[in-house]
């Protein structure tokens, strides 16, 4: 997830201070990916260093207000017009855990898979219930959160399907299986 581009996009609408950016990000994404306020300010410092934002002073309450520069606005336009790079996939802790489990003696890989399947199904149920609740009382502002929920639902469904495949592979490669 690009915090850098997310903050730039939020500043595209209006100048804000760090805490406002954090709240706005979490509101728009349903807090699916909570931001640490230190991460927000560290990112803002880097964006200022790179000439993408500028400090506008403070709001009278001690909050430093940041605004987008023209170079920052260009970054936002480029980010929205381009595709997300899939060339370097993020680390997937579950895949790493299973890859190591199948190569370690004494690890009950089936139990690892079953434990994760239960957690994934629970997450799928929670996301689906949230989707139903938000959808039943949908306001125009809920569209962003619904998009995030749909993404989480599809990811959880894919994860459960992948775990089913992992389990089938484990059966296939056990002694007596078809190798």
mmCIF file of C-alpha atoms in Angstrom:
data_model
loop_
_atom_site.group_PDB
_atom_site.id
_atom_site.type_symbol
_atom_site.label_atom_id
_atom_site.label_comp_id
_atom_site.label_asym_id
_atom_site.label_seq_id
_atom_site.Cartn_x
_atom_site.Cartn_y
_atom_site.Cartn_z
ATOM 1 C CA UNK A 1 0.000 0.000 0.000
ATOM 2 C CA UNK A 2 1.342 3.381 -0.919
ATOM 3 C CA UNK A 3 0.942 5.693 2.040
ATOM 4 C CA UNK A 4 2.900 8.271 0.083
ATOM 5 C CA UNK A 5 0.404 8.390 -2.769
ATOM 6 C CA UNK A 6 -2.584 8.130 -0.433
ATOM 7 C CA UNK A 7 -1.496 11.215 1.519
ATOM 8 C CA UNK A 8 -0.828 13.114 -1.694
ATOM 9 C CA UNK A 9 -4.301 12.220 -2.971
ATOM 10 C CA UNK A 10 -5.919 13.373 0.265
ATOM 11 C CA UNK A 11 -4.017 16.650 0.082
ATOM 12 C CA UNK A 12 -5.247 17.085 -3.484
ATOM 13 C CA UNK A 13 -8.664 17.961 -2.078
ATOM 14 C CA UNK A 14 -7.482 20.524 0.449
ATOM 15 C CA UNK A 15 -4.562 21.389 2.750
ATOM 16 C CA UNK A 16 -4.566 19.391 5.985
ATOM 17 C CA UNK A 17 -2.424 18.559 8.982
ATOM 18 C CA UNK A 18 -1.155 15.065 9.768
ATOM 19 C CA UNK A 19 -3.848 13.919 12.150
ATOM 20 C CA UNK A 20 -6.561 15.055 9.720
ATOM 21 C CA UNK A 21 -4.874 13.014 6.975
ATOM 22 C CA UNK A 22 -4.777 9.955 9.202
ATOM 23 C CA UNK A 23 -8.465 10.286 10.133
ATOM 24 C CA UNK A 24 -9.501 10.936 6.531
ATOM 25 C CA UNK A 25 -7.503 7.920 5.266
ATOM 26 C CA UNK A 26 -9.045 5.633 7.874
ATOM 27 C CA UNK A 27 -12.547 7.009 7.241
ATOM 28 C CA UNK A 28 -12.275 6.384 3.511
ATOM 29 C CA UNK A 29 -10.840 2.874 3.904
ATOM 30 C CA UNK A 30 -12.998 1.830 6.847
ATOM 31 C CA UNK A 31 -9.843 1.659 8.997
ATOM 32 C CA UNK A 32 -8.946 -1.613 7.260
ATOM 33 C CA UNK A 33 -5.317 -0.445 7.290
ATOM 34 C CA UNK A 34 -4.802 1.749 10.364
ATOM 35 C CA UNK A 35 -2.066 4.343 10.043
ATOM 36 C CA UNK A 36 0.425 5.125 12.764
ATOM 37 C CA UNK A 37 0.544 8.901 13.217
ATOM 38 C CA UNK A 38 4.358 8.725 13.276
ATOM 39 C CA UNK A 39 4.254 7.073 9.852
ATOM 40 C CA UNK A 40 2.054 9.910 8.564
ATOM 41 C CA UNK A 41 4.445 12.622 9.749
ATOM 42 C CA UNK A 42 7.542 10.735 8.561
ATOM 43 C CA UNK A 43 5.935 10.399 5.131
ATOM 44 C CA UNK A 44 4.971 14.092 5.105
ATOM 45 C CA UNK A 45 8.587 15.021 5.913
ATOM 46 C CA UNK A 46 9.784 12.931 2.963
ATOM 47 C CA UNK A 47 7.148 14.410 0.677
ATOM 48 C CA UNK A 48 8.270 17.900 1.674
ATOM 49 C CA UNK A 49 11.911 16.935 1.105
ATOM 50 C CA UNK A 50 10.961 15.676 -2.365
ATOM 51 C CA UNK A 51 9.123 18.904 -3.205
ATOM 52 C CA UNK A 52 5.689 17.272 -3.412
ATOM 53 C CA UNK A 53 4.137 19.078 -0.419
ATOM 54 C CA UNK A 54 4.846 22.320 1.352
ATOM 55 C CA UNK A 55 4.142 23.550 4.863
ATOM 56 C CA UNK A 56 1.580 26.328 4.919
ATOM 57 C CA UNK A 57 2.147 27.334 8.544
ATOM 58 C CA UNK A 58 -0.119 26.251 11.356
ATOM 59 C CA UNK A 59 -3.815 26.392 12.080
ATOM 60 C CA UNK A 60 -3.422 28.429 15.260
ATOM 61 C CA UNK A 61 -3.730 25.280 17.327
ATOM 62 C CA UNK A 62 -0.164 24.140 16.777
ATOM 63 C CA UNK A 63 -0.948 21.844 13.827
ATOM 64 C CA UNK A 64 1.315 22.234 10.797
ATOM 65 C CA UNK A 65 -0.793 22.467 7.638
ATOM 66 C CA UNK A 66 0.523 20.775 4.495
ATOM 67 C CA UNK A 67 -0.545 21.511 0.946
ATOM 68 C CA UNK A 68 0.188 19.917 -2.377
ATOM 69 C CA UNK A 69 2.727 21.436 -4.748
ATOM 70 C CA UNK A 70 2.270 21.269 -8.520
ATOM 71 C CA UNK A 71 4.795 18.403 -8.592
ATOM 72 C CA UNK A 72 2.700 16.637 -5.937
ATOM 73 C CA UNK A 73 -0.474 17.163 -7.967
ATOM 74 C CA UNK A 74 1.293 15.632 -10.974
ATOM 75 C CA UNK A 75 2.237 12.606 -8.838
ATOM 76 C CA UNK A 76 -1.431 12.180 -7.863
ATOM 77 C CA UNK A 77 -2.553 12.372 -11.499
ATOM 78 C CA UNK A 78 0.111 9.851 -12.523
ATOM 79 C CA UNK A 79 -0.821 7.495 -9.670
ATOM 80 C CA UNK A 80 -4.514 7.513 -10.556
ATOM 81 C CA UNK A 81 -3.883 7.133 -14.295
ATOM 82 C CA UNK A 82 -1.429 4.240 -13.996
ATOM 83 C CA UNK A 83 -1.812 0.646 -12.872
ATOM 84 C CA UNK A 84 -0.458 -0.653 -9.578
ATOM 85 C CA UNK A 85 2.850 -2.420 -10.191
ATOM 86 C CA UNK A 86 2.447 -6.172 -9.693
ATOM 87 C CA UNK A 87 6.093 -6.934 -10.501
ATOM 88 C CA UNK A 88 7.161 -7.171 -6.873
ATOM 89 C CA UNK A 89 4.358 -8.831 -4.892
ATOM 90 C CA UNK A 90 4.119 -8.043 -1.189
ATOM 91 C CA UNK A 91 5.263 -10.687 1.249
ATOM 92 C CA UNK A 92 2.494 -13.096 2.145
ATOM 93 C CA UNK A 93 3.050 -14.390 5.664
ATOM 94 C CA UNK A 94 0.711 -17.348 5.170
ATOM 95 C CA UNK A 95 2.534 -18.502 2.028
ATOM 96 C CA UNK A 96 5.899 -18.092 3.761
ATOM 97 C CA UNK A 97 4.646 -20.001 6.818
ATOM 98 C CA UNK A 98 3.381 -22.904 4.700
ATOM 99 C CA UNK A 99 6.491 -22.965 2.502
ATOM 100 C CA UNK A 100 8.620 -23.311 5.609
ATOM 101 C CA UNK A 101 6.226 -25.750 7.305
ATOM 102 C CA UNK A 102 6.422 -28.266 4.450
ATOM 103 C CA UNK A 103 10.213 -28.245 4.673
ATOM 104 C CA UNK A 104 10.510 -28.534 8.470
ATOM 105 C CA UNK A 105 10.493 -31.888 10.208
ATOM 106 C CA UNK A 106 7.860 -32.389 12.869
ATOM 107 C CA UNK A 107 5.456 -29.690 11.642
ATOM 108 C CA UNK A 108 1.858 -30.822 11.189
ATOM 109 C CA UNK A 109 1.200 -29.017 7.930
ATOM 110 C CA UNK A 110 -2.434 -30.135 7.844
ATOM 111 C CA UNK A 111 -2.993 -28.511 11.246
ATOM 112 C CA UNK A 112 -1.336 -25.308 10.031
ATOM 113 C CA UNK A 113 -3.619 -25.272 6.990
ATOM 114 C CA UNK A 114 -6.731 -26.021 9.044
ATOM 115 C CA UNK A 115 -5.944 -23.301 11.586
ATOM 116 C CA UNK A 116 -5.477 -20.751 8.835
ATOM 117 C CA UNK A 117 -8.611 -21.889 7.007
ATOM 118 C CA UNK A 118 -10.648 -21.315 10.173
ATOM 119 C CA UNK A 119 -9.182 -17.816 10.579
ATOM 120 C CA UNK A 120 -9.745 -17.014 6.903
ATOM 121 C CA UNK A 121 -13.353 -18.228 6.996
ATOM 122 C CA UNK A 122 -13.978 -16.173 10.143
ATOM 123 C CA UNK A 123 -12.554 -13.076 8.408
ATOM 124 C CA UNK A 124 -14.687 -13.816 5.337
ATOM 125 C CA UNK A 125 -17.815 -14.024 7.507
ATOM 126 C CA UNK A 126 -16.950 -10.771 9.304
ATOM 127 C CA UNK A 127 -16.284 -8.900 6.061
ATOM 128 C CA UNK A 128 -19.455 -10.277 4.499
ATOM 129 C CA UNK A 129 -21.515 -9.230 7.530
ATOM 130 C CA UNK A 130 -19.965 -5.749 7.441
ATOM 131 C CA UNK A 131 -20.740 -5.563 3.722
ATOM 132 C CA UNK A 132 -24.380 -6.438 4.368
ATOM 133 C CA UNK A 133 -24.671 -3.885 7.190
ATOM 134 C CA UNK A 134 -23.104 -1.058 5.211
ATOM 135 C CA UNK A 135 -24.994 -1.985 2.047
ATOM 136 C CA UNK A 136 -28.355 -2.021 3.848
ATOM 137 C CA UNK A 137 -27.910 1.553 5.051
ATOM 138 C CA UNK A 138 -25.703 2.794 2.249
ATOM 139 C CA UNK A 139 -24.979 6.479 2.006
ATOM 140 C CA UNK A 140 -22.962 8.001 -0.834
ATOM 141 C CA UNK A 141 -19.932 8.302 1.475
ATOM 142 C CA UNK A 142 -19.998 4.517 2.066
ATOM 143 C CA UNK A 143 -18.956 3.668 -1.495
ATOM 144 C CA UNK A 144 -15.232 3.844 -0.658
ATOM 145 C CA UNK A 145 -15.662 1.527 2.345
ATOM 146 C CA UNK A 146 -17.781 -0.884 0.264
ATOM 147 C CA UNK A 147 -15.020 -1.106 -2.335
ATOM 148 C CA UNK A 148 -12.522 -1.969 0.409
ATOM 149 C CA UNK A 149 -14.881 -4.557 1.903
ATOM 150 C CA UNK A 150 -15.429 -6.156 -1.514
ATOM 151 C CA UNK A 151 -11.664 -6.395 -1.944
ATOM 152 C CA UNK A 152 -11.253 -7.991 1.499
ATOM 153 C CA UNK A 153 -14.041 -10.474 0.753
ATOM 154 C CA UNK A 154 -12.482 -11.515 -2.554
ATOM 155 C CA UNK A 155 -9.048 -11.850 -0.917
ATOM 156 C CA UNK A 156 -10.447 -14.028 1.868
ATOM 157 C CA UNK A 157 -12.322 -16.203 -0.650
ATOM 158 C CA UNK A 158 -9.166 -16.624 -2.726
ATOM 159 C CA UNK A 159 -7.167 -17.476 0.371
ATOM 160 C CA UNK A 160 -9.625 -20.222 1.356
ATOM 161 C CA UNK A 161 -9.485 -21.661 -2.180
ATOM 162 C CA UNK A 162 -5.669 -21.545 -2.095
ATOM 163 C CA UNK A 163 -5.640 -23.325 1.291
ATOM 164 C CA UNK A 164 -7.877 -26.023 -0.216
ATOM 165 C CA UNK A 165 -5.310 -26.450 -2.997
ATOM 166 C CA UNK A 166 -2.475 -26.614 -0.446
ATOM 167 C CA UNK A 167 -4.319 -29.324 1.445
ATOM 168 C CA UNK A 168 -4.904 -31.297 -1.769
ATOM 169 C CA UNK A 169 -1.208 -31.044 -2.616
ATOM 170 C CA UNK A 170 -0.262 -32.294 0.830
ATOM 171 C CA UNK A 171 -2.475 -35.352 0.370
ATOM 172 C CA UNK A 172 -0.988 -35.929 -3.091
ATOM 173 C CA UNK A 173 2.609 -35.887 -1.830
ATOM 174 C CA UNK A 174 2.162 -37.937 1.339
ATOM 175 C CA UNK A 175 3.448 -41.514 1.410
ATOM 176 C CA UNK A 176 1.039 -43.629 -0.574
ATOM 177 C CA UNK A 177 -0.195 -40.610 -2.562
ATOM 178 C CA UNK A 178 0.222 -40.105 -6.304
ATOM 179 C CA UNK A 179 3.586 -38.428 -6.703
#
